[in-house]
N, CA and C atoms as an extended XYZ file, in Angstrom:
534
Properties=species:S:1:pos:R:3:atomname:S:1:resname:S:1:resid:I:1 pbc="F F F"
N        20.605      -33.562      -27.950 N   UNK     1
C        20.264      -32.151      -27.931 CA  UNK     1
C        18.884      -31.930      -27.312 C   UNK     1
N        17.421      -32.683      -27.681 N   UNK     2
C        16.867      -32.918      -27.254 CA  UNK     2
C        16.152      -32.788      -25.313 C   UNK     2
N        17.427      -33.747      -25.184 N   UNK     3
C        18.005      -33.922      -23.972 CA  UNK     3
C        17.953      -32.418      -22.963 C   UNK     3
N        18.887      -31.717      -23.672 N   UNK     4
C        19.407      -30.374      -23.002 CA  UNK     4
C        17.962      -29.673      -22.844 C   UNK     4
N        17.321      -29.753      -23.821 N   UNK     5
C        16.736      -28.696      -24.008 CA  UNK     5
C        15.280      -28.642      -23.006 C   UNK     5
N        15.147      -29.675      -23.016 N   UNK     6
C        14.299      -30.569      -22.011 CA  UNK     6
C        14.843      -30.307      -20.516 C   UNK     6
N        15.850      -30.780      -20.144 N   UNK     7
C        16.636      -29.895      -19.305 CA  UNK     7
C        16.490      -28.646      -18.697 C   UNK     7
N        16.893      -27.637      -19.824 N   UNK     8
C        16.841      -26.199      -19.726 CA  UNK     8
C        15.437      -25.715      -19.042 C   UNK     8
N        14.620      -26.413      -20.092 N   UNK     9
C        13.203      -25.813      -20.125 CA  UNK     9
C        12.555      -26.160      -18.394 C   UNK     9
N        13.100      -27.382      -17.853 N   UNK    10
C        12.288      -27.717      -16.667 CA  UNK    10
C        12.871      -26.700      -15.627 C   UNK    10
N        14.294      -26.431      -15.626 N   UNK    11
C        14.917      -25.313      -14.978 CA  UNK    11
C        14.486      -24.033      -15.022 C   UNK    11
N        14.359      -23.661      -15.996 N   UNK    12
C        13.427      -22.440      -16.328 CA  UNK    12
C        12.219      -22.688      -15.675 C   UNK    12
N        11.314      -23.142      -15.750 N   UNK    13
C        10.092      -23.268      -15.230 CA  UNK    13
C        10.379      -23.519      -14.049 C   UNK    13
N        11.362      -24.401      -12.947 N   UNK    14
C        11.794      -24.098      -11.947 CA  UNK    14
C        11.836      -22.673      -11.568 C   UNK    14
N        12.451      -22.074      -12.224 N   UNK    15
C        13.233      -20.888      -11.435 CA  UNK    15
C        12.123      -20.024      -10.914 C   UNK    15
N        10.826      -20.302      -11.636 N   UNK    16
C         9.834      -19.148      -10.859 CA  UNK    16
C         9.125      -19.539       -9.360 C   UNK    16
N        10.263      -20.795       -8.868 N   UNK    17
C         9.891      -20.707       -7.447 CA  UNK    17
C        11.025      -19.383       -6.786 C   UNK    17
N        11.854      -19.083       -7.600 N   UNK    18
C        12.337      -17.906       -6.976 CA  UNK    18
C        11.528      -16.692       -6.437 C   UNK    18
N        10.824      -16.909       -6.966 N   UNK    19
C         9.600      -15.430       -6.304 CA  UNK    19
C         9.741      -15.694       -4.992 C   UNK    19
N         9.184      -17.142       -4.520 N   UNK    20
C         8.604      -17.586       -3.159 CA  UNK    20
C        10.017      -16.965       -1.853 C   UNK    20
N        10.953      -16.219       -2.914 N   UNK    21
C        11.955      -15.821       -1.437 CA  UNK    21
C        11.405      -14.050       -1.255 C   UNK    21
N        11.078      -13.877       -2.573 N   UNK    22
C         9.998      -12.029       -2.618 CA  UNK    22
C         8.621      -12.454       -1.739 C   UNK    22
N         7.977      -13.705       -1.447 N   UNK    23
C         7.007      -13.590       -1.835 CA  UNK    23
C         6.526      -14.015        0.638 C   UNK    23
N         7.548      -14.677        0.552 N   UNK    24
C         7.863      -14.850        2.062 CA  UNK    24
C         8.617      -13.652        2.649 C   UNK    24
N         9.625      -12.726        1.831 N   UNK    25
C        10.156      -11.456        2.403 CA  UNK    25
C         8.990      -10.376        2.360 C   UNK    25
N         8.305      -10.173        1.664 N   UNK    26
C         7.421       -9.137        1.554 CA  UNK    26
C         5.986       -9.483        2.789 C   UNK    26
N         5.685      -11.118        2.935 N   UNK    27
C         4.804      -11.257        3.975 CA  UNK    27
C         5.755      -11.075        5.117 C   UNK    27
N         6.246      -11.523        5.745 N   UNK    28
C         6.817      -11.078        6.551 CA  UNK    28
C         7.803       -9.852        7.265 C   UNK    28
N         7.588       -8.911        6.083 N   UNK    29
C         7.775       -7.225        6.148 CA  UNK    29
C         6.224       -6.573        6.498 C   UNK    29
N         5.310       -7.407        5.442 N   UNK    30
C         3.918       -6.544        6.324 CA  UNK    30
C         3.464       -7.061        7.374 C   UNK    30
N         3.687       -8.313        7.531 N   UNK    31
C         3.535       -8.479        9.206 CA  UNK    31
C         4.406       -7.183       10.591 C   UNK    31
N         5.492       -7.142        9.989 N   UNK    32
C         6.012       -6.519       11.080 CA  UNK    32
C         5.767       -4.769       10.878 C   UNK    32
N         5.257       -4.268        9.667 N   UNK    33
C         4.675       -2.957        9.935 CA  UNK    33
C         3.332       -3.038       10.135 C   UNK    33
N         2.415       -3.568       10.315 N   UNK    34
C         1.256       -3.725       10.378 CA  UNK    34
C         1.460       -4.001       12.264 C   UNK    34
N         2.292       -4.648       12.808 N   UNK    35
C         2.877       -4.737       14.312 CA  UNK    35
C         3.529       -3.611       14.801 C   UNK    35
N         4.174       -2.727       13.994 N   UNK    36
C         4.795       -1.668       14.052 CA  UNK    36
C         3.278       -0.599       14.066 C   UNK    36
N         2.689       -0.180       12.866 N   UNK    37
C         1.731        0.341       13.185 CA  UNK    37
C         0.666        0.173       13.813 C   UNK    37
N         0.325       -0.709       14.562 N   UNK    38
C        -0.448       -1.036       16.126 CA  UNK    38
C         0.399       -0.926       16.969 C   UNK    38
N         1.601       -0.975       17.214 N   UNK    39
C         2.238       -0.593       18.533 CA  UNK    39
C         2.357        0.817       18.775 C   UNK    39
N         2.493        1.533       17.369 N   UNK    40
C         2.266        3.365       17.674 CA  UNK    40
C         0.904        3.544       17.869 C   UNK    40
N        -0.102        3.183       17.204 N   UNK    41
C        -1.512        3.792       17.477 CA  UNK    41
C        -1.543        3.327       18.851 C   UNK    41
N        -1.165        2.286       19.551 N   UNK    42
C        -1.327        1.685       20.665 CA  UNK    42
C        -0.633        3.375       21.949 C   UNK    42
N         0.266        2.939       21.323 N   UNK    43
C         1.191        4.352       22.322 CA  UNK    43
C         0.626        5.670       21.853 C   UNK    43
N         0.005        6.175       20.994 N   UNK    44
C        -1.074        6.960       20.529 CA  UNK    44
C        -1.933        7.050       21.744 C   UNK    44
N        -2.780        5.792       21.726 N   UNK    45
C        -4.119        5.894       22.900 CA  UNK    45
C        -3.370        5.676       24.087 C   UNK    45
N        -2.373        5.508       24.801 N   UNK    46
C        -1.926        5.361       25.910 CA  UNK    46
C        -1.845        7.139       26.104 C   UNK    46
N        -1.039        7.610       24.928 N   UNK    47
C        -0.290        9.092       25.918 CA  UNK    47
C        -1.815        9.813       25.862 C   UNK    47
N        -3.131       10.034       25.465 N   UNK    48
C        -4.224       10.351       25.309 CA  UNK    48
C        -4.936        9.817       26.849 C   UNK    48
N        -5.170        8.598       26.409 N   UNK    49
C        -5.593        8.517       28.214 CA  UNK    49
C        -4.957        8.984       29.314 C   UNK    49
N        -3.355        9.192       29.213 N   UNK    50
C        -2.788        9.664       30.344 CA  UNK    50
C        -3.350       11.048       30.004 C   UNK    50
N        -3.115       11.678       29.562 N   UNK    51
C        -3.270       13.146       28.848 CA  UNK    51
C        -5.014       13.249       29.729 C   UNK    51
N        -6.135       13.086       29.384 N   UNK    52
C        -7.095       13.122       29.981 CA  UNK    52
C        -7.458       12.830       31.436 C   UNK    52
N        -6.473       12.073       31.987 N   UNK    53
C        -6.563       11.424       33.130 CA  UNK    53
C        -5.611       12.610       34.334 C   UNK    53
N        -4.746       13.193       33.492 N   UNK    54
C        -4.067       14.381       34.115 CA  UNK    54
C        -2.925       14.040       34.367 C   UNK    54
N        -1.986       13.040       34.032 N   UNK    55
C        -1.225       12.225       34.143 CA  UNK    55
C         0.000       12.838       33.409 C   UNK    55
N        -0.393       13.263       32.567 N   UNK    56
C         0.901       13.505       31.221 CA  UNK    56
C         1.027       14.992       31.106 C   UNK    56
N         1.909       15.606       31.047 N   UNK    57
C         2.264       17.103       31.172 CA  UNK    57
C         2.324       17.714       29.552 C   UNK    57
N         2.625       16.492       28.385 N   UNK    58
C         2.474       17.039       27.611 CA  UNK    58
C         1.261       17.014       26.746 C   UNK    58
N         1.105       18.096       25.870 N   UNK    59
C         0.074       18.504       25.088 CA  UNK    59
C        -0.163       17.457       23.707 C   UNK    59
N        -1.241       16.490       24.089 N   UNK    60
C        -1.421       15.865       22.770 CA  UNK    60
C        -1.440       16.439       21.589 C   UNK    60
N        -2.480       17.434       21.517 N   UNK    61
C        -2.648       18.188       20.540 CA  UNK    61
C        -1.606       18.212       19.357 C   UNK    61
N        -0.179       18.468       20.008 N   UNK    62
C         1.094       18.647       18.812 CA  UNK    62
C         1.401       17.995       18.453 C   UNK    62
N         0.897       16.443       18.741 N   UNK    63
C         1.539       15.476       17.873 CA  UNK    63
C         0.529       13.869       17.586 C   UNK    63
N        -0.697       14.327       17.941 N   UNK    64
C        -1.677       12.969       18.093 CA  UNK    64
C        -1.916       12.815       16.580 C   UNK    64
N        -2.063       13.937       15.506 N   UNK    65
C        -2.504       13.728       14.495 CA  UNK    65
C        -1.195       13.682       13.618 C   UNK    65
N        -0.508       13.901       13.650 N   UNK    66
C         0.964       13.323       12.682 CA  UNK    66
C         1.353       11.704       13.383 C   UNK    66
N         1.253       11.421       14.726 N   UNK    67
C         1.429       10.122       14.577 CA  UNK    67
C         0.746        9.618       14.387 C   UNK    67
N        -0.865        9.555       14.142 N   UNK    68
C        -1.463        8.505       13.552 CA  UNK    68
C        -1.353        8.924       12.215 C   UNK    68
N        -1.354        9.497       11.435 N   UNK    69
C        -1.086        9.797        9.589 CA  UNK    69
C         0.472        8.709        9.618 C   UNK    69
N         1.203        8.974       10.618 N   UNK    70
C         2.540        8.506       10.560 CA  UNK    70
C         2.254        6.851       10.146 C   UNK    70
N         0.912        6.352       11.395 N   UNK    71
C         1.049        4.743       11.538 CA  UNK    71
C         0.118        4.280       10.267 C   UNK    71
N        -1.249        5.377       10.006 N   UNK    72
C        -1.818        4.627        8.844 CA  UNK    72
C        -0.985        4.455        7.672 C   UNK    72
N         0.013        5.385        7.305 N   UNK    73
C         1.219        5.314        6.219 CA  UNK    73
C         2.331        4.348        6.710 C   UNK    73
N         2.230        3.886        7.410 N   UNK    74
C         3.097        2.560        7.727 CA  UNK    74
C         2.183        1.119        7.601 C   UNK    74
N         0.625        1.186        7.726 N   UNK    75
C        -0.577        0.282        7.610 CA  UNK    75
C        -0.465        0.199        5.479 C   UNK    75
N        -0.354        1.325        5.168 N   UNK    76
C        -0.516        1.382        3.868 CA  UNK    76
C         0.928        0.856        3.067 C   UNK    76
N         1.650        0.667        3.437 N   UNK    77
C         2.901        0.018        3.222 CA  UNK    77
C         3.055       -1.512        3.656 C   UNK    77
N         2.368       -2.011        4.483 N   UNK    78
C         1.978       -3.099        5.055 CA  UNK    78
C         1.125       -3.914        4.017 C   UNK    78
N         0.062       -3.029        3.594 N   UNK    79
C        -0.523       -3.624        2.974 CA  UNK    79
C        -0.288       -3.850        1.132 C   UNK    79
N         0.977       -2.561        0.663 N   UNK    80
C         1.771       -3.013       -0.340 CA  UNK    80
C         2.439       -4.688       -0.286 C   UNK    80
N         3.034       -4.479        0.475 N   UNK    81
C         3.464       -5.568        0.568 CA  UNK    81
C         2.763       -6.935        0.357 C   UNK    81
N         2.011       -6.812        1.359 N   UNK    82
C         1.017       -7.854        1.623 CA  UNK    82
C        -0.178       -7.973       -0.452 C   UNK    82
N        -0.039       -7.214       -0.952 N   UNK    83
C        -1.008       -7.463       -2.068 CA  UNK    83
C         0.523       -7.758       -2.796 C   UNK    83
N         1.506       -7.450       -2.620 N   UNK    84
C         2.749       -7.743       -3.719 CA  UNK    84
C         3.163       -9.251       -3.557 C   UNK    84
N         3.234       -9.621       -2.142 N   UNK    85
C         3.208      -11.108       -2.094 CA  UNK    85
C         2.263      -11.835       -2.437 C   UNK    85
N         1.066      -11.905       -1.840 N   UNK    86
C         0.180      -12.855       -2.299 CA  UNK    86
C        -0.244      -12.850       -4.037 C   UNK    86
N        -0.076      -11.355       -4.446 N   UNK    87
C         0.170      -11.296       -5.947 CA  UNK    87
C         0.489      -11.891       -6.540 C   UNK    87
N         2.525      -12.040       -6.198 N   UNK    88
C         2.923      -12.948       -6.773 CA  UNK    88
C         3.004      -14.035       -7.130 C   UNK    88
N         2.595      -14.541       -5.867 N   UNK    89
C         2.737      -15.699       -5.586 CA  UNK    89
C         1.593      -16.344       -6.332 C   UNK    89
N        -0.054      -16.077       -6.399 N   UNK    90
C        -0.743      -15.815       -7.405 CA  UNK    90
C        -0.415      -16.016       -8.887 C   UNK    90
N         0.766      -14.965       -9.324 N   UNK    91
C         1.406      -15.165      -11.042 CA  UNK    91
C         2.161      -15.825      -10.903 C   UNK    91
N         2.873      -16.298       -9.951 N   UNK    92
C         4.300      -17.244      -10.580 CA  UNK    92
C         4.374      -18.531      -10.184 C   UNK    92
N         3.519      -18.771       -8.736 N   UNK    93
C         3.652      -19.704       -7.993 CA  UNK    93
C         2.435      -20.580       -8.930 C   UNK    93
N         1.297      -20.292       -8.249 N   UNK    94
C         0.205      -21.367       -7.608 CA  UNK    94
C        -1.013      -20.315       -7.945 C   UNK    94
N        -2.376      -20.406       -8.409 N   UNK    95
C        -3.456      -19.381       -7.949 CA  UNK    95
C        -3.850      -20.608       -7.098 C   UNK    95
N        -4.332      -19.218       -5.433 N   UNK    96
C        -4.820      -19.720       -4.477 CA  UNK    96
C        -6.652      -19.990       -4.519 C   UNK    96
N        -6.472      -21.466       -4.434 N   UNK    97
C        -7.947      -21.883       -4.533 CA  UNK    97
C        -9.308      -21.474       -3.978 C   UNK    97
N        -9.101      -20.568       -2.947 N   UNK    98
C       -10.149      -20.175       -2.367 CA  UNK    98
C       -10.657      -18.917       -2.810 C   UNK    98
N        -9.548      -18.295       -3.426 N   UNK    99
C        -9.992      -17.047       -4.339 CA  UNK    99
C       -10.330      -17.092       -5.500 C   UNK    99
N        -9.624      -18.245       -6.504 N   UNK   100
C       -10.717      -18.744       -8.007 CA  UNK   100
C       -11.807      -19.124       -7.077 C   UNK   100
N       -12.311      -19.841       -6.661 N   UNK   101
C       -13.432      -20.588       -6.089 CA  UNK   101
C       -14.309      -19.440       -5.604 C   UNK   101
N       -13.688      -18.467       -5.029 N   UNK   102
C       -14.858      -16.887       -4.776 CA  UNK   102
C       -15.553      -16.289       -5.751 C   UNK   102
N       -14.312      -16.132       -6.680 N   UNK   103
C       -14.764      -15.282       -7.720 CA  UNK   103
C       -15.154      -13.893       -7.612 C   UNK   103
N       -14.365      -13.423       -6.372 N   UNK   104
C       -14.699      -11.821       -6.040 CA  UNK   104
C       -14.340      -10.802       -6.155 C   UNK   104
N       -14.561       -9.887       -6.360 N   UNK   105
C       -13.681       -8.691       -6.791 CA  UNK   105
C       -12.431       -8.504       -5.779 C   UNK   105
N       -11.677       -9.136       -5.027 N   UNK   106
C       -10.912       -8.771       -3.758 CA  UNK   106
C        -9.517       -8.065       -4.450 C   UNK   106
N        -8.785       -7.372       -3.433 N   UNK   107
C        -7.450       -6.929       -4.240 CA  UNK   107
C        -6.348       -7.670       -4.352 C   UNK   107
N        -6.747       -9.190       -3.546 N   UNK   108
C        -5.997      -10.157       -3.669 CA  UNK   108
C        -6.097      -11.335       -5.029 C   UNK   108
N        -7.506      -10.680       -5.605 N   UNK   109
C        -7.760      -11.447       -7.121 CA  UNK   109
C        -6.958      -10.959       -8.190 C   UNK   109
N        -5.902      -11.385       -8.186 N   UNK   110
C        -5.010      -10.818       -9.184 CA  UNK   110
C        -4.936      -11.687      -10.366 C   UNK   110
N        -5.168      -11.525      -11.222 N   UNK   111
C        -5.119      -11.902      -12.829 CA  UNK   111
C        -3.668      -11.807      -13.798 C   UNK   111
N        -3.066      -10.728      -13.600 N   UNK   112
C        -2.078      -10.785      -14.496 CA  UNK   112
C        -1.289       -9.483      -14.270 C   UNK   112
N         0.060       -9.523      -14.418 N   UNK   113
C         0.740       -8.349      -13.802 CA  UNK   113
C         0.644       -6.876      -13.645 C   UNK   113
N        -0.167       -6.965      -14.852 N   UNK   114
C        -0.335       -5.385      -14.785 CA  UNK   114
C        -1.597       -4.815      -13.489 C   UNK   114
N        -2.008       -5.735      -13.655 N   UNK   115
C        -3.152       -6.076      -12.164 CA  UNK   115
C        -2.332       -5.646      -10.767 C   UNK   115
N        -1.391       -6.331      -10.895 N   UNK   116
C        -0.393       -6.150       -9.691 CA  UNK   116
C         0.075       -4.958       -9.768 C   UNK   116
N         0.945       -4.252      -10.313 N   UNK   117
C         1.389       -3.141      -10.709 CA  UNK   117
C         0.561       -1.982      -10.088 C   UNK   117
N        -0.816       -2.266      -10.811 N   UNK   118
C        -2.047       -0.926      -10.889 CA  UNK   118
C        -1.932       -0.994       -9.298 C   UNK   118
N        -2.396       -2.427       -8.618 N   UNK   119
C        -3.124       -2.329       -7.050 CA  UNK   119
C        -2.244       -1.787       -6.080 C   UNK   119
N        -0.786       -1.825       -7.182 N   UNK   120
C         0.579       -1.367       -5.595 CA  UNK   120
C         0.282       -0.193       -6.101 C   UNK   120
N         0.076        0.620       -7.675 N   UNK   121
C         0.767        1.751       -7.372 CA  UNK   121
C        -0.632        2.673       -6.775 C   UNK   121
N        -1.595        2.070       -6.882 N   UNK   122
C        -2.808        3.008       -6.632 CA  UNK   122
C        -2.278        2.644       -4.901 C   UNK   122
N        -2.290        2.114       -4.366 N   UNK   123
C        -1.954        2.012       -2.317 CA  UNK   123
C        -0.813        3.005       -2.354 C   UNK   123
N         0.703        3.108       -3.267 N   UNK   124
C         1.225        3.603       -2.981 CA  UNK   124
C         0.717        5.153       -3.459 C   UNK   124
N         0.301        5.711       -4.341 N   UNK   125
C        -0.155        6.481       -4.477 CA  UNK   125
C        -1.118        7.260       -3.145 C   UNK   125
N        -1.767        6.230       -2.369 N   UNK   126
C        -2.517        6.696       -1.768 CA  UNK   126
C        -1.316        7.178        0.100 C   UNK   126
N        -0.398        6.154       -0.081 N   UNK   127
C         0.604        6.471        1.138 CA  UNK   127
C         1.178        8.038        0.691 C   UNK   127
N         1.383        7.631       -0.687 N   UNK   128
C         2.471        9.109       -0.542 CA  UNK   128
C         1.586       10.424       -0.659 C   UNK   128
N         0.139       10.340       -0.889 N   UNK   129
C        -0.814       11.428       -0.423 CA  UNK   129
C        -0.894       11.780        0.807 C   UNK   129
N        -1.259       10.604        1.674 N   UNK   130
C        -1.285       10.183        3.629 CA  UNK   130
C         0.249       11.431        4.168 C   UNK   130
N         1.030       10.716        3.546 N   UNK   131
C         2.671       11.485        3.652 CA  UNK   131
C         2.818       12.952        3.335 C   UNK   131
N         1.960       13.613        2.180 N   UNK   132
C         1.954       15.153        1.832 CA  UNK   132
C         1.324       15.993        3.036 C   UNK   132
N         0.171       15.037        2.993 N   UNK   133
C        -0.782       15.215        4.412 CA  UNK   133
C        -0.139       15.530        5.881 C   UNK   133
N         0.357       14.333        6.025 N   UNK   134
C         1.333       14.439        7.266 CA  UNK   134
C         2.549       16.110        7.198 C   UNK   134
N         3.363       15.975        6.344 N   UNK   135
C         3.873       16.964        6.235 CA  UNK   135
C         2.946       18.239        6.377 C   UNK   135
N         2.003       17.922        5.422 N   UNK   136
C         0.863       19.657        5.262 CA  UNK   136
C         0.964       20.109        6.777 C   UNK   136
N         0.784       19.474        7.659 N   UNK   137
C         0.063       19.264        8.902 CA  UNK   137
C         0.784       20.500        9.913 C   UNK   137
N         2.415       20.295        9.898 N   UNK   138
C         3.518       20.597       10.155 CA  UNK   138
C         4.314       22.304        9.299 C   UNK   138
N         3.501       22.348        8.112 N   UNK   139
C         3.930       23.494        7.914 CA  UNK   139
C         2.979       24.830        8.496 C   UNK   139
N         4.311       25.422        8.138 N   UNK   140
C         4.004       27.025        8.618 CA  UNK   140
C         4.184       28.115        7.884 C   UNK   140
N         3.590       29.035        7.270 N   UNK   141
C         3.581       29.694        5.903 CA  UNK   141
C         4.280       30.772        6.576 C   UNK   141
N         5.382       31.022        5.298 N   UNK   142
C         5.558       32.517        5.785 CA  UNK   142
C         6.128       33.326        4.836 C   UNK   142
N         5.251       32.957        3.667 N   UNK   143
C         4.813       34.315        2.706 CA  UNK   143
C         3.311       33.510        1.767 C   UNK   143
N         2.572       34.505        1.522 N   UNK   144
C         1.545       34.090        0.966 CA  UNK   144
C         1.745       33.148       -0.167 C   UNK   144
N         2.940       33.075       -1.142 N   UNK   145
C         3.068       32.216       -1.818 CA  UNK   145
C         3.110       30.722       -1.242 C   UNK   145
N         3.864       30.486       -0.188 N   UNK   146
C         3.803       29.009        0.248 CA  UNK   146
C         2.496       28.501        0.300 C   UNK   146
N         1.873       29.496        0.691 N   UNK   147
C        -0.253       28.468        0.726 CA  UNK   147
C        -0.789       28.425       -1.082 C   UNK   147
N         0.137       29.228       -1.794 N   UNK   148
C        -0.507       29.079       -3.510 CA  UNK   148
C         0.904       27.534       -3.346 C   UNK   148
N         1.543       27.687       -3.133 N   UNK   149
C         1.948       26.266       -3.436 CA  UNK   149
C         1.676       25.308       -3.105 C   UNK   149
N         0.930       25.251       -1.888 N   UNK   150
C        -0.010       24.397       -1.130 CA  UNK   150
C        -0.972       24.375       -1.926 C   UNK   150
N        -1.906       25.105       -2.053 N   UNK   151
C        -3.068       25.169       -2.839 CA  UNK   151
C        -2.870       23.976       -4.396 C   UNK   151
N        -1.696       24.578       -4.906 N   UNK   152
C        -1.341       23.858       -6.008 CA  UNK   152
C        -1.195       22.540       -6.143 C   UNK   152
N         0.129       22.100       -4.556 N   UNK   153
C        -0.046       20.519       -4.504 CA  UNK   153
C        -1.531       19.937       -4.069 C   UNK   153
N        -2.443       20.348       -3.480 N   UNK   154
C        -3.499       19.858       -3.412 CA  UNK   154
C        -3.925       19.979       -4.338 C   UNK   154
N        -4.313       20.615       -5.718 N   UNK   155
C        -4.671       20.685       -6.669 CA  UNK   155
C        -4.220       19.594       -7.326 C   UNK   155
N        -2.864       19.225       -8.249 N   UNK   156
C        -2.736       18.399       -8.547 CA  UNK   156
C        -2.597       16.696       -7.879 C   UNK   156
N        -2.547       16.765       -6.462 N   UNK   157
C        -3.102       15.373       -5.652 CA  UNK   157
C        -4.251       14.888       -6.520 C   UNK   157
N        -5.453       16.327       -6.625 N   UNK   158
C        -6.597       15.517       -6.504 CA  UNK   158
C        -6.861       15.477       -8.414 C   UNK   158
N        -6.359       15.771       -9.063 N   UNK   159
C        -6.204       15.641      -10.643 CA  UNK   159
C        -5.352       14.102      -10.947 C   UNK   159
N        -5.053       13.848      -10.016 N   UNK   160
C        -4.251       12.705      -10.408 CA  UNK   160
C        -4.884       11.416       -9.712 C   UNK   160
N        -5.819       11.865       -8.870 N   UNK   161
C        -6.564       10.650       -7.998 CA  UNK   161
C        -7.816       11.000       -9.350 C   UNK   161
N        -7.979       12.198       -9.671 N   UNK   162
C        -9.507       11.903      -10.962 CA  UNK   162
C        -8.629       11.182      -11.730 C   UNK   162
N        -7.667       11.169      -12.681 N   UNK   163
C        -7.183       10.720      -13.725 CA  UNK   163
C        -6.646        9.149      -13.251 C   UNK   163
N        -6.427        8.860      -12.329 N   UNK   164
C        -6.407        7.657      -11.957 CA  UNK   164
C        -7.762        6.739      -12.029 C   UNK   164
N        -8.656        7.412      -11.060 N   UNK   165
C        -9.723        6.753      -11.534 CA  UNK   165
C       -10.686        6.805      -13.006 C   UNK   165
N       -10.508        7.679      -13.754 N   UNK   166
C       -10.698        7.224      -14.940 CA  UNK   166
C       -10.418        6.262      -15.594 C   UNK   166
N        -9.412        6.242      -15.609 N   UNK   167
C        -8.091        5.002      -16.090 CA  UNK   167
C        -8.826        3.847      -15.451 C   UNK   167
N        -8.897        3.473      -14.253 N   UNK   168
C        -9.817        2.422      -13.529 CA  UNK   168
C       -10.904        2.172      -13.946 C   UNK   168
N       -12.059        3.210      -14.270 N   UNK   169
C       -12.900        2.771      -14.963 CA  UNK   169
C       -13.271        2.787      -16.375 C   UNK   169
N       -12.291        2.926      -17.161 N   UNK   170
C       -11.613        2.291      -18.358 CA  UNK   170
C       -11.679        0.897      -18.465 C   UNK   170
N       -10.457        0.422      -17.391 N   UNK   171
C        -9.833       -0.839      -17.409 CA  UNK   171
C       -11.401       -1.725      -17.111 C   UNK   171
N       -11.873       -1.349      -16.136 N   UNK   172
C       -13.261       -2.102      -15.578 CA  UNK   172
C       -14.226       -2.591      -16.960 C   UNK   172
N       -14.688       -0.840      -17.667 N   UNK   173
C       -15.545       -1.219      -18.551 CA  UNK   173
C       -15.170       -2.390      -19.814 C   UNK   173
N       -13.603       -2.345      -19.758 N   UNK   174
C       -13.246       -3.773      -20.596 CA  UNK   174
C       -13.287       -4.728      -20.199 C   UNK   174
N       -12.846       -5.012      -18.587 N   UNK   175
C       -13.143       -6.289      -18.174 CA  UNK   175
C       -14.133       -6.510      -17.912 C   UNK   175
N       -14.800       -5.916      -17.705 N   UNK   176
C       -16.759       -6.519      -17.668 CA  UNK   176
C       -17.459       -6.464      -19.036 C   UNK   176
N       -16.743       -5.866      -20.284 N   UNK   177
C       -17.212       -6.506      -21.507 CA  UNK   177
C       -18.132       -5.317      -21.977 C   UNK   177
N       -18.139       -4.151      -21.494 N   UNK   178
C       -19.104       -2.746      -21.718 CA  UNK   178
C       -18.298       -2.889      -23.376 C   UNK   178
């Protein structure tokens, strides 16, 4: 019985190389939006230089600032990723030696899951603001109420970025021992 259990237990402790298939899919998803969002900012500054150069017939103006909100919200998803892998890989795998050995505040110093959790949802938090933004950009009011509803979602955006960071410096004043 012994036997089994001994068994079981090394399997189990095996199995948390399963991450390493989250942990290689998620790096190699922010590689390719982080390539994705440099190839639009890239085509960004191309239709701009043509545009100045007299080259291009159409009007930057209507669309230079929604596609870059477009690519930094594809950079900010990039970089979910990228803190969700090395995260993990961090809790389940291995901690990477050069970051105990720093000892720095980085967002790649991850400690323990809820660590992970906070750092995706505060980036994602911050994409799906980038994203209200983008949209804001694009509307067109057409009754005075739509700008009080505007008014409103900006209102609560920024009640929830204070109440977030409270919460942050909460968590801080415990881990530094205040």
């Amino acid at each position: 019985m012994k036997k089994i259990e001994v068994f079981f237990e090394k399997l189990l402790w095996s199995s948390r190389f399963l991450v390493l298939i989250a942990v290689v899919s998620s790096l190699l998803g922010s590689l390719v939006l982080f390539l994705v969002g440099t190839l639009d900012i890239l085509e960004v500054t191309k239709k701009a230089f043509y545009y100045y150069l007299g080259r291009n017939g159409h009007d930057i103006h209507e669309f230079i600032i929604t596609d870059i909100i477009i690519a930094i919200d594809i950079y900010l998803v990039a970089v979910v990723l990228l803190i969700f892998g090395v995260g993990s890989y961090r809790l389940f795998i291995s901690p990477i030696d050069e970051l105990v050995d720093s000892n720095l505040a980085h967002p790649f110093n991850i400690q323990t899951f809820d660590e992970l959790k906070d750092k995706i949802v505060r980036v994602v938090i911050l994409a799906v603001i980038i994203e209200f933004f983008r949209a804001v950009v694009d509307i067109r009011f057409s009754t005075p109420l739509d700008a009080i509803y505007l008014a409103l979602s900006v209102l609560a955006l920024a009640v929830s970025v204070y109440l977030m960071n409270i919460n942050n410096d909460k968590k801080r004043e415990i881990y530094n021992g205040k």
